[in-house]
CSV table of C-alpha atoms and ligand atoms in Angstrom, one decimal:
chain,number,residue,atom,x,y,z
A,21,ALA,CA,0.0,0.0,0.0
A,22,ALA,CA,2.9,2.4,0.9
A,23,LYS,CA,4.3,1.8,-2.6
A,24,GLY,CA,1.1,2.6,-4.4
A,25,ALA,CA,0.6,5.8,-2.3
A,26,GLY,CA,3.9,7.2,-3.7
A,27,GLY,CA,4.6,10.8,-2.9
A,28,ASN,CA,1.3,11.1,-1.0
A,29,GLY,CA,2.4,8.3,1.3
A,30,ILE,CA,5.5,10.2,2.2
A,31,ALA,CA,3.6,13.4,2.8
A,32,VAL,CA,1.1,11.6,5.1
A,33,PHE,CA,4.0,10.0,6.9
A,34,THR,CA,5.7,13.3,7.5
A,35,GLU,CA,2.5,14.9,8.8
A,36,GLU,CA,2.1,12.0,11.2
A,37,MET,CA,5.7,12.3,12.3
A,38,ARG,CA,5.2,16.0,12.9
A,39,ALA,CA,2.1,15.3,15.0
A,40,PHE,CA,3.9,12.6,16.9
A,41,TYR,CA,6.9,14.8,17.8
A,42,ALA,CA,4.6,17.7,18.6
A,43,LEU,CA,2.7,15.5,21.1
A,44,ARG,CA,5.9,14.1,22.4
A,45,ASP,CA,7.4,17.6,23.1
A,46,ASP,CA,4.2,18.7,24.6
A,47,ILE,CA,4.0,15.7,26.9
A,48,GLU,CA,7.6,16.0,27.9
A,49,LEU,CA,7.0,19.7,28.8
A,50,ASN,CA,3.7,19.1,30.6
A,51,LEU,CA,3.9,15.7,32.2
A,52,ARG,CA,6.1,16.7,35.1
A,53,HIS,CA,3.7,19.5,35.9
A,54,ALA,CA,0.8,17.0,35.5
A,55,VAL,CA,2.4,14.7,38.1
A,56,GLU,CA,2.8,17.6,40.5
A,57,SER,CA,-0.7,19.1,39.9
A,58,ASP,CA,-3.9,17.2,39.9
A,59,ALA,CA,-3.9,16.4,36.2
A,60,LEU,CA,-3.3,12.7,36.5
A,61,LEU,CA,-6.0,10.3,37.6
A,62,LEU,CA,-6.7,6.6,37.9
A,63,HIS,CA,-9.5,4.6,36.5
A,64,TYR,CA,-10.1,1.1,37.7
A,65,GLN,CA,-11.1,-2.0,35.9
A,66,PRO,CA,-12.6,-4.9,37.8
A,67,GLU,CA,-11.3,-8.5,37.6
A,68,VAL,CA,-14.2,-10.9,37.9
A,69,ASP,CA,-14.6,-14.5,38.9
A,70,LEU,CA,-16.5,-15.9,36.0
A,71,ARG,CA,-18.1,-18.6,38.2
A,72,THR,CA,-19.7,-16.1,40.6
A,73,GLY,CA,-19.4,-12.6,39.2
A,74,GLU,CA,-17.5,-11.6,42.3
A,75,ILE,CA,-15.0,-8.7,41.8
A,76,LEU,CA,-11.7,-10.2,43.0
A,77,ALA,CA,-9.4,-7.3,42.1
A,78,VAL,CA,-9.3,-4.0,40.3
A,79,GLU,CA,-6.5,-2.8,38.1
A,80,ALA,CA,-5.4,0.9,38.4
A,81,LEU,CA,-5.0,2.4,35.0
A,82,VAL,CA,-3.5,5.9,34.7
A,83,ARG,CA,-5.1,8.7,32.7
A,84,TRP,CA,-4.0,12.3,32.1
A,85,GLN,CA,-6.6,15.0,32.0
A,86,HIS,CA,-4.7,17.1,29.5
A,87,PRO,CA,-5.6,20.9,29.4
A,88,THR,CA,-6.2,20.9,25.7
A,89,ARG,CA,-6.1,17.3,24.4
A,90,GLY,CA,-8.8,15.8,26.6
A,91,LEU,CA,-8.4,12.6,28.6
A,92,LEU,CA,-5.3,10.9,27.4
A,93,LEU,CA,-4.7,7.1,27.7
A,94,PRO,CA,-1.4,5.7,28.9
A,95,GLY,CA,-0.6,4.6,25.3
A,96,THR,CA,0.0,8.2,24.4
A,97,PHE,CA,2.3,9.2,27.3
A,98,ILE,CA,3.8,6.2,29.2
A,99,GLU,CA,6.4,5.7,26.5
A,100,VAL,CA,7.4,9.3,26.5
A,101,ALA,CA,7.6,9.2,30.3
A,102,GLU,CA,9.9,6.2,30.0
A,103,ALA,CA,12.1,7.9,27.4
A,104,THR,CA,12.5,11.1,29.4
A,105,ASN,CA,13.1,9.8,32.9
A,106,LEU,CA,9.7,10.9,34.1
A,107,ALA,CA,8.7,7.2,34.6
A,108,GLY,CA,10.0,7.0,38.2
A,109,GLU,CA,8.0,10.0,39.2
A,110,LEU,CA,4.9,9.0,37.4
A,111,GLY,CA,5.2,5.5,38.8
A,112,ARG,CA,5.5,6.8,42.4
A,113,TRP,CA,2.4,9.0,41.9
A,114,VAL,CA,0.4,6.0,40.6
A,115,ILE,CA,1.4,3.7,43.5
A,116,ARG,CA,0.6,6.4,46.1
A,117,ALA,CA,-2.7,7.3,44.4
A,118,ALA,CA,-3.8,3.7,44.1
A,119,CYS,CA,-3.0,2.9,47.7
A,120,LYS,CA,-4.7,6.0,48.9
A,121,GLN,CA,-7.8,5.0,47.0
A,122,PHE,CA,-7.7,1.5,48.4
A,123,ALA,CA,-7.3,2.8,51.9
A,124,GLU,CA,-10.4,5.0,51.4
A,125,TRP,CA,-12.5,2.0,50.2
A,126,LYS,CA,-11.1,0.0,53.1
A,127,SER,CA,-12.1,2.7,55.6
A,128,HIS,CA,-15.7,2.5,54.2
A,129,GLY,CA,-15.7,-1.3,54.6
A,130,LEU,CA,-15.7,-1.8,50.8
A,131,ALA,CA,-12.3,-3.4,50.2
A,132,GLY,CA,-12.8,-6.9,51.8
A,133,ASP,CA,-10.5,-9.3,50.1
A,134,LEU,CA,-10.1,-7.0,47.1
A,135,VAL,CA,-6.7,-6.7,45.6
A,136,MET,CA,-5.4,-3.5,43.9
A,137,ARG,CA,-3.4,-4.3,40.9
A,138,ILE,CA,-0.8,-1.7,39.9
A,139,ASN,CA,1.2,-1.5,36.7
A,140,VAL,CA,4.9,-0.9,37.2
A,141,SER,CA,7.3,0.3,34.5
A,142,PRO,CA,10.7,-1.3,34.0
A,143,VAL,CA,12.4,1.9,35.2
A,144,GLN,CA,10.8,1.5,38.6
A,145,LEU,CA,11.6,-2.1,38.9
A,146,VAL,CA,15.3,-1.7,38.5
A,147,SER,CA,15.5,1.3,40.8
A,148,LEU,CA,17.4,0.5,44.0
A,149,ASP,CA,15.0,2.1,46.4
A,150,PHE,CA,11.9,0.7,44.8
A,151,VAL,CA,11.0,-1.9,47.5
A,152,ALA,CA,11.6,0.7,50.2
A,153,SER,CA,9.4,3.2,48.5
A,154,VAL,CA,6.5,0.7,48.2
A,155,ALA,CA,6.9,-0.2,51.8
A,156,THR,CA,6.7,3.5,52.8
A,157,VAL,CA,3.5,4.0,50.9
A,158,LEU,CA,1.9,0.9,52.4
A,159,MET,CA,2.8,2.1,55.8
A,160,GLU,CA,1.6,5.7,55.2
A,161,PHE,CA,-1.9,4.3,54.4
A,162,GLY,CA,-1.8,1.4,56.9
A,163,LEU,CA,-2.1,-1.3,54.2
A,164,ALA,CA,-0.9,-4.8,54.2
A,165,GLY,CA,1.4,-5.8,51.4
A,166,SER,CA,-1.2,-8.3,50.3
A,167,SER,CA,-3.6,-5.4,49.5
A,168,ILE,CA,-1.7,-4.8,46.3
A,169,CYS,CA,-0.2,-6.8,43.4
A,170,LEU,CA,2.3,-5.2,41.1
A,171,GLU,CA,2.1,-6.0,37.4
A,172,ILE,CA,5.2,-6.2,35.3
A,173,THR,CA,5.3,-6.9,31.6
A,174,GLU,CA,7.0,-10.0,30.5
A,175,HIS,CA,9.7,-8.5,28.3
A,176,VAL,CA,11.0,-6.4,31.2
A,177,VAL,CA,11.7,-9.5,33.3
A,178,VAL,CA,14.5,-10.6,31.1
A,179,GLN,CA,16.0,-7.2,30.5
A,180,ASP,CA,17.8,-7.2,33.9
A,181,MET,CA,17.2,-10.6,35.4
A,182,VAL,CA,19.5,-10.2,38.3
A,183,ARG,CA,18.1,-6.9,39.5
A,184,THR,CA,14.5,-8.1,38.8
A,185,ARG,CA,15.1,-11.1,41.0
A,186,ILE,CA,16.4,-9.0,43.9
A,187,THR,CA,13.5,-6.6,43.6
A,188,LEU,CA,10.9,-9.4,43.5
A,189,GLU,CA,12.5,-11.1,46.4
A,190,GLY,CA,12.3,-7.8,48.4
A,191,LEU,CA,8.7,-7.4,47.4
A,192,ARG,CA,7.9,-10.9,48.6
A,193,LYS,CA,9.4,-10.1,51.9
A,194,ILE,CA,7.0,-7.2,52.4
A,195,GLY,CA,4.1,-9.3,51.3
A,196,VAL,CA,3.6,-7.7,47.9
A,197,ALA,CA,2.6,-10.1,45.1
A,198,VAL,CA,3.8,-9.7,41.5
A,199,ALA,CA,2.0,-10.7,38.4
A,200,ILE,CA,3.4,-11.0,34.9
A,201,ASP,CA,1.3,-8.9,32.5
A,202,ASP,CA,0.7,-9.6,28.8
A,203,PHE,CA,1.9,-13.2,29.4
A,204,GLY,CA,2.7,-15.1,26.3
A,205,THR,CA,4.0,-12.3,24.1
A,206,GLY,CA,7.5,-11.9,25.4
A,207,TYR,CA,10.4,-14.2,26.1
A,208,SER,CA,8.4,-16.4,28.4
A,209,SER,CA,10.9,-19.1,29.3
A,210,LEU,CA,9.9,-21.5,31.9
A,211,SER,CA,13.2,-21.0,33.7
A,212,HIS,CA,12.2,-17.4,34.3
A,213,LEU,CA,9.0,-18.5,35.9
A,214,LYS,CA,11.0,-20.9,38.0
A,215,ALA,CA,13.5,-18.3,39.1
A,216,LEU,CA,11.1,-15.5,39.8
A,217,THR,CA,8.7,-15.3,42.8
A,218,VAL,CA,5.6,-14.3,40.9
A,219,SER,CA,2.1,-15.2,42.0
A,220,ALA,CA,0.0,-14.6,38.9
A,221,LEU,CA,0.0,-14.5,35.2
A,222,LYS,CA,-2.2,-12.3,33.0
A,223,VAL,CA,-2.8,-13.9,29.6
A,224,ASP,CA,-2.2,-11.4,26.9
A,225,GLN,CA,-5.3,-9.9,25.2
A,226,GLY,CA,-4.1,-11.2,21.9
A,227,PHE,CA,-4.9,-14.8,22.9
A,228,VAL,CA,-8.2,-14.0,24.5
A,229,ARG,CA,-10.0,-11.7,22.0
A,230,ARG,CA,-10.8,-14.4,19.5
A,231,LEU,CA,-11.4,-17.3,21.9
A,232,GLY,CA,-14.2,-19.5,20.7
A,233,HIS,CA,-13.4,-18.5,17.1
A,234,ASP,CA,-9.7,-19.3,16.9
A,235,ASP,CA,-8.7,-22.8,17.9
A,236,ASN,CA,-5.0,-22.0,18.1
A,237,ASP,CA,-5.8,-19.3,20.7
A,238,GLY,CA,-7.9,-21.9,22.6
A,239,ALA,CA,-4.9,-24.3,22.5
A,240,ILE,CA,-2.6,-21.6,23.8
A,241,VAL,CA,-4.8,-20.5,26.6
A,242,LYS,CA,-5.4,-24.2,27.6
A,243,SER,CA,-1.6,-24.7,27.8
A,244,ILE,CA,-1.2,-21.5,29.9
A,245,VAL,CA,-3.9,-22.8,32.3
A,246,GLY,CA,-1.9,-26.0,32.7
A,247,LEU,CA,1.3,-24.0,33.2
A,248,ALA,CA,-0.3,-21.8,35.9
A,249,ASP,CA,-1.8,-24.8,37.6
A,250,SER,CA,1.5,-26.6,37.8
A,251,PHE,CA,3.3,-23.5,39.1
A,252,GLY,CA,0.5,-22.7,41.5
A,253,LEU,CA,-0.1,-19.3,40.0
A,254,ASP,CA,-3.3,-17.4,39.7
A,255,LEU,CA,-4.3,-16.9,36.1
A,256,VAL,CA,-6.2,-13.9,34.7
A,257,ALA,CA,-7.5,-13.5,31.2
A,258,GLU,CA,-7.4,-9.9,29.9
A,259,GLY,CA,-9.3,-8.5,27.0
A,260,VAL,CA,-12.5,-10.5,27.4
A,261,GLU,CA,-14.8,-8.7,24.9
A,262,THR,CA,-17.3,-11.4,23.9
A,263,GLU,CA,-19.7,-13.8,25.6
A,264,ILE,CA,-18.2,-16.7,23.7
A,265,ALA,CA,-14.7,-15.8,25.0
A,266,ALA,CA,-16.0,-15.8,28.6
A,267,ARG,CA,-17.7,-19.1,28.1
A,268,THR,CA,-14.6,-20.6,26.5
A,269,LEU,CA,-12.5,-19.4,29.5
A,270,LEU,CA,-14.9,-21.1,31.9
A,271,GLU,CA,-14.6,-24.3,30.0
A,272,LEU,CA,-10.8,-24.1,29.9
A,273,GLY,CA,-10.7,-23.5,33.7
A,274,CYS,CA,-9.5,-19.9,33.6
A,275,TYR,CA,-11.9,-18.3,36.1
A,276,ARG,CA,-10.4,-14.8,36.5
A,277,ALA,CA,-11.3,-12.4,33.8
A,278,GLN,CA,-11.1,-8.8,32.9
A,279,GLY,CA,-12.4,-7.1,29.8
A,280,PHE,CA,-14.9,-4.7,28.2
A,281,LEU,CA,-17.6,-7.4,28.3
A,282,LEU,CA,-17.5,-7.4,32.1
A,283,SER,CA,-16.6,-3.7,32.7
A,284,ARG,CA,-14.6,-1.0,31.1
A,285,PRO,CA,-12.1,0.9,33.3
A,286,VAL,CA,-14.2,3.3,35.3
A,287,PRO,CA,-13.7,6.2,37.8
A,288,PRO,CA,-13.3,5.3,41.5
A,289,GLU,CA,-16.9,6.4,42.3
A,290,ALA,CA,-18.3,3.7,40.0
A,291,ILE,CA,-16.1,1.0,41.7
A,292,ALA,CA,-17.3,2.2,45.1
A,293,LYS,CA,-20.9,1.9,43.9
A,294,LEU,CA,-20.3,-1.7,42.6
A,295,LEU,CA,-18.6,-2.7,45.9
A,296,SER,CA,-21.4,-1.2,48.0
A,297,ALA,CA,-23.9,-3.1,46.0
A,298,GLY,CA,-22.3,-6.4,46.9
A,299,GLY,CA,-19.1,-6.4,44.8
A,300,LYS,CA,-20.6,-8.5,42.0
A,301,ILE,CA,-21.0,-8.1,38.3
A,302,ALA,CA,-24.0,-9.7,36.6
A,303,LEU,CA,-23.0,-12.4,34.1
A,304,PRO,CA,-26.4,-13.2,32.5
A,305,PHE,CA,-24.8,-14.7,29.4
A,306,LEU,CA,-23.3,-17.5,31.6
A,307,ASP,CA,-26.6,-18.3,33.3
A,308,ARG,CA,-27.4,-21.2,31.0
A,309,ARG,CA,-24.3,-23.0,32.1
A,310,SER,CA,-25.2,-22.8,35.8
A,311,GLU,CA,-28.8,-24.1,35.0
A,312,ARG,CA,-27.2,-27.2,33.5
A,313,VAL,CA,-25.0,-27.9,36.5
B,429,C2E,P1,-2.3,-3.5,30.7
B,429,C2E,O1,-1.7,-3.4,32.0
B,429,C2E,O2,-2.2,-4.7,29.9
B,429,C2E,O3,-3.8,-3.0,30.9
B,429,C2E,C1,-4.9,-3.4,30.2
B,429,C2E,C2,-5.3,-2.5,29.1
B,429,C2E,O4,-6.2,-3.1,28.2
B,429,C2E,C3,-6.0,-1.2,29.5
B,429,C2E,O5,-5.7,-0.2,28.6
B,429,C2E,C4,-7.4,-1.6,29.4
B,429,C2E,O6,-8.3,-0.5,29.3
B,429,C2E,C5,-7.4,-2.4,28.2
B,429,C2E,N1,-8.5,-3.3,28.1
B,429,C2E,C6,-9.1,-4.0,29.2
B,429,C2E,N2,-10.1,-4.8,28.7
B,429,C2E,C7,-10.1,-4.7,27.4
B,429,C2E,C8,-10.9,-5.3,26.4
B,429,C2E,O7,-11.8,-6.1,26.6
B,429,C2E,N3,-10.6,-4.9,25.1
B,429,C2E,C9,-9.6,-4.0,24.8
B,429,C2E,N4,-9.4,-3.7,23.5
B,429,C2E,N5,-8.9,-3.4,25.7
B,429,C2E,C10,-9.1,-3.8,27.0
B,429,C2E,P2,-5.1,1.3,29.0
B,429,C2E,O8,-5.7,1.7,30.3
B,429,C2E,O9,-5.1,2.1,27.8
B,429,C2E,O10,-3.6,0.9,29.4
B,429,C2E,C11,-2.7,0.4,28.4
B,429,C2E,C12,-1.4,0.0,29.0
B,429,C2E,O11,-0.7,1.1,29.6
B,429,C2E,C13,-1.5,-1.0,30.2
B,429,C2E,O12,-1.7,-2.3,29.7
B,429,C2E,C14,-0.2,-0.9,30.9
B,429,C2E,O13,0.8,-1.6,30.3
B,429,C2E,C15,0.0,0.6,30.7
B,429,C2E,N6,-0.4,1.3,31.9
B,429,C2E,C16,-1.6,1.7,32.3
B,429,C2E,N7,-1.5,2.4,33.5
B,429,C2E,C17,-0.2,2.4,33.9
B,429,C2E,C18,0.5,2.8,35.0
B,429,C2E,O14,-0.1,3.4,36.0
B,429,C2E,N8,1.8,2.7,35.0
B,429,C2E,C19,2.5,2.0,34.0
B,429,C2E,N9,3.8,1.9,34.1
B,429,C2E,N10,1.8,1.6,32.9
B,429,C2E,C20,0.5,1.7,32.9
B,430,MG,MG1,-1.7,-4.5,33.6
B,431,MG,MG1,-2.0,-6.6,29.9
B,432,MG,MG1,-0.1,-4.1,28.3
């Protein structure tokens, strides 16, 4: 297609590049300020037990209320933060904000056994004072380590294996669990799973989206279920968008699910409302199955 577009293709590309760099400059200039002011916020996406509808965890997902560009998703600014050494600061803000929110839900009796999942960037993970900074925040809000679970992406794990191991060991000592995010897309070697003290895997959305339609994806998820079972890890499927995907996950024995079908990421008030109403999400499309049981 690029070939056929000829000169036009190049012009379009340049325009896109210009827009990309403009956004990048803007983000670099404003993100630090955004971290310091109140311009960042967290939305939360429930993780649901497909057997019961119970909300087991919520994942904190950062957003930026940009003065002129509207509500920005992390896809537009996380990479820039990482390339411009703002990732540490952004990451600290996220962990503190998520813990603060969790403590607030807890103080209203809403947290129960809920786990707050927090994404962590590679920059944070290899920082020497990371474990201490997490411990400090937990203490500030009077939370147990088990209240939170940190999510790291798979490709990060291998980048600096030695440091990652030390950090995960430290987190384990303060009771903080770690999940491998986007599992199945990186260099998932079984020896890494063996060497690292992680407690959960999140199956990458790419294997979940077409479940029920794509037999290969079904086979992959099935084998990850087996893997998680043998390592004694919790398994979460991300990107559950269709009823057939949810039903297939149930059949495959993957009970923890997250996705637009169940709930989009929502502001904290919406989570509080769900938790006050019993902490369940209705799964009417799975009812037929329970009738048969
Ligand atoms: P992730 O950790 O894998 O989070 C899941 C992403 O998938 C979220 O996008 C979520 O809105 C989206 N999602 C959930 N269910 C569905 C679904 O059914 N269909 C589709 N198409 N998408 C779904 P979001 O919020 O845009 O975040 C994107 C990524 O940005 C995250 O992927 C994570 O890697 C990163 N991120 C988000 N918040 C933070 C943060 O606070 N710190 C760091 N370091 N990274 C973050
Ligand atoms: Mg995540
Ligand atoms: Mg993911
Ligand atoms: Mg991701």
